mmCIF file of C-alpha atoms and ligand atoms in Angstrom:
data_model
loop_
_atom_site.group_PDB
_atom_site.id
_atom_site.type_symbol
_atom_site.label_atom_id
_atom_site.label_comp_id
_atom_site.label_asym_id
_atom_site.label_seq_id
_atom_site.Cartn_x
_atom_site.Cartn_y
_atom_site.Cartn_z
ATOM 1 C CA MET A 121 59.163 -5.798 -20.995
ATOM 2 C CA ILE A 122 58.323 -5.511 -24.710
ATOM 3 C CA GLU A 123 57.725 -8.492 -26.954
ATOM 4 C CA VAL A 124 57.061 -7.837 -30.599
ATOM 5 C CA ARG A 125 56.430 -10.816 -32.842
ATOM 6 C CA ASN A 126 55.977 -10.766 -36.619
ATOM 7 C CA VAL A 127 54.448 -7.317 -36.573
ATOM 8 C CA SER A 128 53.579 -5.690 -39.880
ATOM 9 C CA TYR A 129 51.698 -2.451 -40.442
ATOM 10 C CA SER A 130 50.518 -0.621 -43.555
ATOM 11 C CA TYR A 131 48.856 2.750 -44.064
ATOM 12 C CA ASN A 132 46.347 2.310 -46.887
ATOM 13 C CA GLY A 133 48.382 -0.450 -48.453
ATOM 14 C CA LYS A 134 51.712 1.350 -47.982
ATOM 15 C CA VAL A 135 54.006 -0.801 -45.856
ATOM 16 C CA ALA A 136 55.476 0.970 -42.811
ATOM 17 C CA LEU A 137 56.578 -2.099 -40.815
ATOM 18 C CA GLU A 138 57.376 -5.523 -42.161
ATOM 19 C CA ASN A 139 57.532 -8.621 -40.016
ATOM 20 C CA VAL A 140 59.300 -6.995 -37.072
ATOM 21 C CA THR A 141 60.324 -9.300 -34.236
ATOM 22 C CA PHE A 142 62.318 -8.487 -31.108
ATOM 23 C CA SER A 143 62.122 -9.054 -27.395
ATOM 24 C CA SER A 144 63.441 -6.372 -25.106
ATOM 25 C CA GLY A 145 64.343 -7.030 -21.485
ATOM 26 C CA ASP A 146 63.856 -4.637 -18.601
ATOM 27 C CA ALA A 147 66.076 -2.084 -20.212
ATOM 28 C CA PHE A 148 66.930 1.224 -21.769
ATOM 29 C CA LEU A 149 66.102 0.538 -25.409
ATOM 30 C CA ALA A 150 67.041 2.901 -28.229
ATOM 31 C CA ILE A 151 65.241 2.716 -31.576
ATOM 32 C CA MET A 152 67.194 4.038 -34.566
ATOM 33 C CA GLY A 153 66.535 4.236 -38.269
ATOM 34 C CA PRO A 154 66.237 6.723 -41.117
ATOM 35 C CA ASN A 155 63.250 9.034 -41.654
ATOM 36 C CA GLY A 156 60.146 7.090 -42.581
ATOM 37 C CA SER A 157 61.554 3.772 -41.330
ATOM 38 C CA GLY A 158 58.545 3.088 -39.097
ATOM 39 C CA LYS A 159 59.902 4.151 -35.694
ATOM 40 C CA THR A 160 56.909 6.241 -34.689
ATOM 41 C CA THR A 161 54.527 3.654 -36.103
ATOM 42 C CA LEU A 162 56.152 0.944 -33.969
ATOM 43 C CA ILE A 163 55.941 3.079 -30.834
ATOM 44 C CA LYS A 164 52.276 3.851 -31.475
ATOM 45 C CA LEU A 165 51.547 0.153 -31.858
ATOM 46 C CA ILE A 166 53.405 -0.608 -28.618
ATOM 47 C CA MET A 167 51.196 1.935 -26.859
ATOM 48 C CA GLY A 168 47.993 0.791 -28.458
ATOM 49 C CA LEU A 169 47.500 4.132 -30.226
ATOM 50 C CA LEU A 170 47.257 2.296 -33.553
ATOM 51 C CA GLU A 171 45.215 -0.850 -34.068
ATOM 52 C CA GLN A 172 47.388 -3.892 -34.703
ATOM 53 C CA GLN A 173 47.032 -5.433 -38.145
ATOM 54 C CA LYS A 174 49.359 -8.391 -38.041
ATOM 55 C CA GLY A 175 51.514 -10.071 -35.418
ATOM 56 C CA GLU A 176 51.566 -9.857 -31.649
ATOM 57 C CA ILE A 177 52.734 -7.275 -29.115
ATOM 58 C CA LYS A 178 53.020 -7.724 -25.356
ATOM 59 C CA VAL A 179 54.057 -5.032 -22.898
ATOM 60 C CA PHE A 180 54.808 -6.246 -19.367
ATOM 61 C CA GLY A 181 53.016 -9.414 -20.447
ATOM 62 C CA MET A 182 49.841 -7.483 -21.320
ATOM 63 C CA SER A 183 48.226 -6.227 -24.487
ATOM 64 C CA PRO A 184 49.270 -2.664 -25.435
ATOM 65 C CA LYS A 185 45.877 -1.266 -24.403
ATOM 66 C CA GLU A 186 46.041 -2.990 -20.984
ATOM 67 C CA ALA A 187 49.545 -1.664 -20.390
ATOM 68 C CA ARG A 188 48.836 1.857 -21.648
ATOM 69 C CA HIS A 189 48.292 3.376 -18.195
ATOM 70 C CA LEU A 190 51.756 2.241 -17.116
ATOM 71 C CA ILE A 191 53.487 4.201 -19.873
ATOM 72 C CA GLY A 192 54.531 7.849 -19.953
ATOM 73 C CA TYR A 193 54.779 9.104 -23.527
ATOM 74 C CA MET A 194 56.655 11.965 -25.110
ATOM 75 C CA PRO A 195 55.346 12.279 -28.667
ATOM 76 C CA GLN A 196 57.426 13.584 -31.539
ATOM 77 C CA ARG A 197 57.114 17.370 -31.231
ATOM 78 C CA ASP A 198 55.948 17.744 -34.827
ATOM 79 C CA ALA A 199 52.903 15.688 -33.874
ATOM 80 C CA ILE A 200 51.622 18.266 -31.366
ATOM 81 C CA ALA A 201 49.225 20.902 -32.577
ATOM 82 C CA LYS A 202 51.276 23.895 -31.519
ATOM 83 C CA HIS A 203 48.651 26.529 -32.166
ATOM 84 C CA ILE A 204 46.126 25.238 -29.641
ATOM 85 C CA PRO A 205 45.930 27.811 -26.827
ATOM 86 C CA ILE A 206 46.831 25.561 -23.954
ATOM 87 C CA GLN A 207 48.905 26.255 -20.864
ATOM 88 C CA VAL A 208 51.998 24.333 -19.865
ATOM 89 C CA LYS A 209 50.364 23.133 -16.639
ATOM 90 C CA ASP A 210 47.485 21.572 -18.566
ATOM 91 C CA ILE A 211 49.876 19.735 -20.866
ATOM 92 C CA VAL A 212 51.795 18.251 -17.929
ATOM 93 C CA LEU A 213 48.610 17.394 -16.009
ATOM 94 C CA MET A 214 47.329 15.563 -19.082
ATOM 95 C CA GLY A 215 50.320 13.266 -18.629
ATOM 96 C CA ILE A 216 48.869 12.135 -15.293
ATOM 97 C CA ALA A 217 45.358 11.475 -16.571
ATOM 98 C CA ALA A 218 42.818 12.950 -18.921
ATOM 99 C CA LYS A 219 40.200 14.372 -16.591
ATOM 100 C CA LYS A 220 38.349 17.576 -15.945
ATOM 101 C CA PHE A 221 39.344 18.269 -12.358
ATOM 102 C CA TYR A 222 42.727 17.528 -10.844
ATOM 103 C CA SER A 223 43.455 16.895 -7.158
ATOM 104 C CA LYS A 224 46.006 18.777 -5.091
ATOM 105 C CA GLU A 225 48.242 15.701 -5.343
ATOM 106 C CA ASP A 226 47.975 15.702 -9.146
ATOM 107 C CA ILE A 227 49.023 19.336 -9.259
ATOM 108 C CA GLU A 228 51.912 18.730 -6.872
ATOM 109 C CA ARG A 229 53.102 15.801 -8.963
ATOM 110 C CA ALA A 230 52.872 17.791 -12.219
ATOM 111 C CA LYS A 231 54.931 20.576 -10.626
ATOM 112 C CA GLU A 232 57.504 18.055 -9.454
ATOM 113 C CA ALA A 233 57.830 16.660 -12.967
ATOM 114 C CA LEU A 234 58.506 20.141 -14.379
ATOM 115 C CA GLU A 235 60.924 20.799 -11.536
ATOM 116 C CA GLU A 236 62.819 17.609 -12.393
ATOM 117 C CA ILE A 237 63.696 19.150 -15.750
ATOM 118 C CA ASP A 238 64.311 22.635 -14.261
ATOM 119 C CA SER A 239 61.252 24.112 -15.935
ATOM 120 C CA LEU A 240 58.799 24.883 -13.145
ATOM 121 C CA HIS A 241 58.969 28.583 -14.069
ATOM 122 C CA LEU A 242 57.044 27.717 -17.262
ATOM 123 C CA TRP A 243 53.983 26.486 -15.304
ATOM 124 C CA ASN A 244 51.652 29.360 -16.271
ATOM 125 C CA GLU A 245 53.043 29.972 -19.751
ATOM 126 C CA LYS A 246 51.172 29.309 -22.964
ATOM 127 C CA PHE A 247 52.692 26.265 -24.668
ATOM 128 C CA SER A 248 52.563 27.956 -28.081
ATOM 129 C CA SER A 249 54.635 30.893 -26.811
ATOM 130 C CA LEU A 250 57.592 28.715 -25.807
ATOM 131 C CA SER A 251 60.757 28.031 -27.772
ATOM 132 C CA GLN A 252 61.102 24.627 -29.399
ATOM 133 C CA GLY A 253 63.545 23.489 -26.746
ATOM 134 C CA GLN A 254 61.239 24.657 -23.936
ATOM 135 C CA GLN A 255 58.348 22.804 -25.565
ATOM 136 C CA GLN A 256 60.475 19.665 -25.613
ATOM 137 C CA ARG A 257 61.194 20.046 -21.891
ATOM 138 C CA VAL A 258 57.481 20.405 -21.164
ATOM 139 C CA LEU A 259 56.642 17.292 -23.194
ATOM 140 C CA PHE A 260 59.417 15.480 -21.373
ATOM 141 C CA ALA A 261 57.929 16.504 -18.011
ATOM 142 C CA ARG A 262 54.544 15.282 -19.184
ATOM 143 C CA ALA A 263 56.031 11.837 -19.858
ATOM 144 C CA LEU A 264 57.401 11.733 -16.297
ATOM 145 C CA ALA A 265 54.285 13.071 -14.612
ATOM 146 C CA LYS A 266 52.489 9.887 -13.630
ATOM 147 C CA ASN A 267 55.611 8.104 -12.371
ATOM 148 C CA PRO A 268 55.219 5.531 -15.138
ATOM 149 C CA LYS A 269 56.694 2.043 -15.182
ATOM 150 C CA MET A 270 57.916 2.731 -18.713
ATOM 151 C CA ILE A 271 58.788 5.980 -20.462
ATOM 152 C CA ILE A 272 58.584 6.107 -24.253
ATOM 153 C CA LEU A 273 60.172 9.115 -25.951
ATOM 154 C CA ASP A 274 59.938 9.915 -29.663
ATOM 155 C CA GLU A 275 62.954 12.030 -30.636
ATOM 156 C CA PRO A 276 63.308 13.730 -27.241
ATOM 157 C CA PHE A 277 66.479 15.610 -28.197
ATOM 158 C CA ASN A 278 65.129 17.149 -31.384
ATOM 159 C CA ALA A 279 65.725 20.925 -31.241
ATOM 160 C CA VAL A 280 66.961 20.994 -27.640
ATOM 161 C CA ASP A 281 70.203 22.720 -26.687
ATOM 162 C CA LEU A 282 73.105 20.906 -25.113
ATOM 163 C CA PRO A 283 72.379 21.765 -21.436
ATOM 164 C CA SER A 284 68.736 20.671 -21.847
ATOM 165 C CA ARG A 285 69.801 17.462 -23.506
ATOM 166 C CA GLU A 286 72.289 16.715 -20.762
ATOM 167 C CA LYS A 287 69.611 17.376 -18.161
ATOM 168 C CA MET A 288 67.210 15.014 -19.943
ATOM 169 C CA VAL A 289 69.833 12.276 -20.108
ATOM 170 C CA GLU A 290 70.591 12.768 -16.414
ATOM 171 C CA VAL A 291 66.901 12.423 -15.521
ATOM 172 C CA LEU A 292 66.534 9.321 -17.703
ATOM 173 C CA LYS A 293 69.579 7.782 -16.063
ATOM 174 C CA LYS A 294 68.056 8.411 -12.633
ATOM 175 C CA LYS A 295 64.702 6.938 -13.697
ATOM 176 C CA ARG A 296 66.496 3.929 -15.102
ATOM 177 C CA GLU A 297 68.292 3.394 -11.786
ATOM 178 C CA GLU A 298 64.942 3.588 -10.025
ATOM 179 C CA GLY A 299 63.724 0.710 -12.203
ATOM 180 C CA THR A 300 61.784 2.534 -14.918
ATOM 181 C CA ALA A 301 62.051 0.973 -18.374
ATOM 182 C CA ILE A 302 62.930 3.453 -21.106
ATOM 183 C CA VAL A 303 62.396 3.401 -24.856
ATOM 184 C CA ALA A 304 63.803 6.293 -26.874
ATOM 185 C CA VAL A 305 63.702 6.967 -30.607
ATOM 186 C CA VAL A 306 66.879 8.868 -31.466
ATOM 187 C CA HIS A 307 68.758 9.844 -34.590
ATOM 188 C CA ASN A 308 71.992 10.566 -32.792
ATOM 189 C CA ILE A 309 72.859 7.753 -30.429
ATOM 190 C CA ASN A 310 75.919 9.438 -28.935
ATOM 191 C CA PRO A 311 74.317 11.344 -26.041
ATOM 192 C CA ILE A 312 72.896 8.128 -24.592
ATOM 193 C CA LEU A 313 75.362 5.557 -25.903
ATOM 194 C CA HIS A 314 76.677 4.703 -22.452
ATOM 195 C CA GLU A 315 73.225 4.533 -20.850
ATOM 196 C CA ILE A 316 71.483 2.199 -23.251
ATOM 197 C CA ASP A 317 71.271 -1.577 -22.927
ATOM 198 C CA GLU A 318 69.723 -2.437 -26.285
ATOM 199 C CA ILE A 319 69.311 -0.988 -29.755
ATOM 200 C CA LEU A 320 66.722 -1.795 -32.381
ATOM 201 C CA LEU A 321 67.868 -0.729 -35.822
ATOM 202 C CA LEU A 322 64.828 -0.330 -38.004
ATOM 203 C CA ASN A 323 64.122 0.189 -41.670
ATOM 204 C CA LYS A 324 60.604 -1.200 -42.001
ATOM 205 C CA LYS A 325 62.208 -4.509 -41.076
ATOM 206 C CA ALA A 326 64.221 -5.047 -37.915
ATOM 207 C CA ILE A 327 67.728 -4.771 -39.378
ATOM 208 C CA ALA A 328 69.414 -5.624 -36.083
ATOM 209 C CA PHE A 329 68.584 -5.922 -32.400
ATOM 210 C CA GLY A 330 70.971 -6.371 -29.479
ATOM 211 C CA THR A 331 73.517 -4.534 -27.363
ATOM 212 C CA PRO A 332 75.167 -1.422 -28.819
ATOM 213 C CA LYS A 333 78.344 -3.426 -29.425
ATOM 214 C CA GLU A 334 76.394 -6.066 -31.348
ATOM 215 C CA VAL A 335 74.315 -3.662 -33.411
ATOM 216 C CA LEU A 336 76.524 -0.672 -34.146
ATOM 217 C CA ASN A 337 78.748 -1.879 -36.953
ATOM 218 C CA GLN A 338 79.218 -0.663 -40.510
ATOM 219 C CA GLU A 339 77.356 -3.531 -42.086
ATOM 220 C CA ASN A 340 74.172 -3.052 -40.049
ATOM 221 C CA LEU A 341 74.225 0.719 -40.441
ATOM 222 C CA ARG A 342 74.623 0.463 -44.200
ATOM 223 C CA LYS A 343 71.728 -1.975 -44.321
ATOM 224 C CA ALA A 344 69.562 0.491 -42.404
ATOM 225 C CA TYR A 345 70.685 3.802 -43.883
ATOM 226 C CA GLY A 346 71.893 2.753 -47.334
ATOM 227 C CA THR A 347 75.300 3.255 -48.824
ATOM 228 C CA ASP A 348 74.766 6.980 -49.282
ATOM 229 C CA VAL A 349 74.485 7.687 -45.561
ATOM 230 C CA GLN A 350 76.473 10.869 -44.950
ATOM 231 C CA MET A 351 79.243 9.205 -42.979
ATOM 232 C CA ILE A 352 79.710 6.323 -40.648
ATOM 233 C CA VAL A 353 82.108 7.021 -37.824
ATOM 234 C CA CYS A 354 83.663 4.201 -35.835
ATOM 235 C CA GLU A 355 85.399 4.694 -32.516
ATOM 236 C CA GLU A 356 85.849 2.694 -29.298
ATOM 237 C CA GLY A 357 84.399 -0.351 -31.018
ATOM 238 C CA TYR A 358 81.134 1.401 -31.961
ATOM 239 C CA CYS A 359 79.981 2.877 -35.233
ATOM 240 C CA HIS A 360 77.304 5.481 -35.675
ATOM 241 C CA PRO A 361 75.889 7.376 -38.618
ATOM 242 C CA LEU A 362 76.736 11.051 -38.576
ATOM 243 C CA ILE A 363 73.266 12.533 -38.281
ATOM 244 C CA GLY A 364 71.849 14.996 -35.861
ATOM 245 C CA ASP A 365 68.517 15.009 -34.127
ATOM 246 C CA GLU A 366 67.232 17.690 -36.443
ATOM 247 C CA HIS A 367 64.471 16.589 -38.708
ATOM 248 C CA ALA A 368 65.349 16.306 -42.350
ATOM 249 C CA GLY A 369 61.731 16.112 -43.465
HETATM 250 N N1 ATP B 251 49.019 8.667 -40.636
HETATM 251 C C1 ATP B 251 49.693 8.203 -41.705
HETATM 252 N N2 ATP B 251 49.075 8.016 -42.881
HETATM 253 C C2 ATP B 251 49.725 7.531 -43.959
HETATM 254 N N3 ATP B 251 51.037 7.207 -43.953
HETATM 255 C C3 ATP B 251 51.716 7.376 -42.814
HETATM 256 C C4 ATP B 251 51.082 7.877 -41.628
HETATM 257 N N4 ATP B 251 52.008 7.942 -40.633
HETATM 258 C C5 ATP B 251 53.156 7.483 -41.183
HETATM 259 N N5 ATP B 251 52.985 7.142 -42.476
HETATM 260 C C6 ATP B 251 54.030 6.607 -43.372
HETATM 261 O O1 ATP B 251 54.578 5.434 -42.789
HETATM 262 C C7 ATP B 251 55.985 5.404 -42.916
HETATM 263 C C8 ATP B 251 56.637 5.312 -41.554
HETATM 264 O O2 ATP B 251 56.351 6.502 -40.835
HETATM 265 P P1 ATP B 251 56.855 6.739 -39.348
HETATM 266 O O3 ATP B 251 56.300 8.055 -38.921
HETATM 267 O O4 ATP B 251 56.542 5.561 -38.527
HETATM 268 O O5 ATP B 251 58.438 6.835 -39.583
HETATM 269 P P2 ATP B 251 59.581 7.352 -38.610
HETATM 270 O O6 ATP B 251 60.664 6.333 -38.656
HETATM 271 O O7 ATP B 251 59.026 7.718 -37.299
HETATM 272 O O8 ATP B 251 60.115 8.648 -39.390
HETATM 273 P P3 ATP B 251 60.734 10.021 -38.823
HETATM 274 O O9 ATP B 251 62.197 9.766 -38.536
HETATM 275 O O10 ATP B 251 60.570 10.980 -39.968
HETATM 276 O O11 ATP B 251 59.960 10.429 -37.611
HETATM 277 C C9 ATP B 251 56.346 6.659 -43.703
HETATM 278 O O12 ATP B 251 56.488 6.308 -45.051
HETATM 279 C C10 ATP B 251 55.169 7.572 -43.524
HETATM 280 O O13 ATP B 251 54.993 8.400 -44.627
HETATM 281 MG MG1 MG B 252 58.933 9.431 -36.221
#
């Protein structure tokens, strides 16, 4: 579903991604790496939100821009201008299409997406008045709204409570079973460890790519996070760095 070959990206000469190559099947892919390791940059390139500088990216065999309409996107919450006076319904509808007038079907579908995450009661609320966790649920619903072929989520569990997180994982699992491809940037892999097929461990370079069993070992994690990573815990044949989904930066 996603082929990334020799992709590099710099912001004004500052390298964010360096020669990244991986090829992900029809899968639930998790992207992990420390703050500033290029995760969001990679996702934006995959969606055609940033212009490619070097290398090649194919999504469902197409260029990122051609495939864009097939992807539902949940941006990192920090990236949303939270002060803009916009209603929840408008945010979710925007996930279906950017247009001025929405059909009855569009509105029904947007309501369904909120309902899927138990948040239909927020329909008329102002986005800025919601708690962080509620905002995350709304952004999650927006990513589901157009019944996309692929859902890309940038730190979906950041600031959400345990019940909300469990609900999100349950919905993702269902979507996965229905054949939707899923890409999720996460800091804490544990909540989805048993759902994911592949992990990309990133620190500007692709440190490792493969199944959780292949990727999650001490050596790879130290390469990605450095030797001063808080703690690496190994159990059931997997290792993971002990970091939450809270943002350090
Ligand atoms: N718009 C921008 N202009 C300049 N530099 C940027 C921009 N966006 C990101 N960067 C830099 O590129 C690098 C990678 O950033 P990116 O947001 O992709 O990392 P990330 O892995 O998503 O980090 P985080 O875990 O904090 O979300 C960082 O050093 C960051 O400062
Ligand atoms: Mg990021």
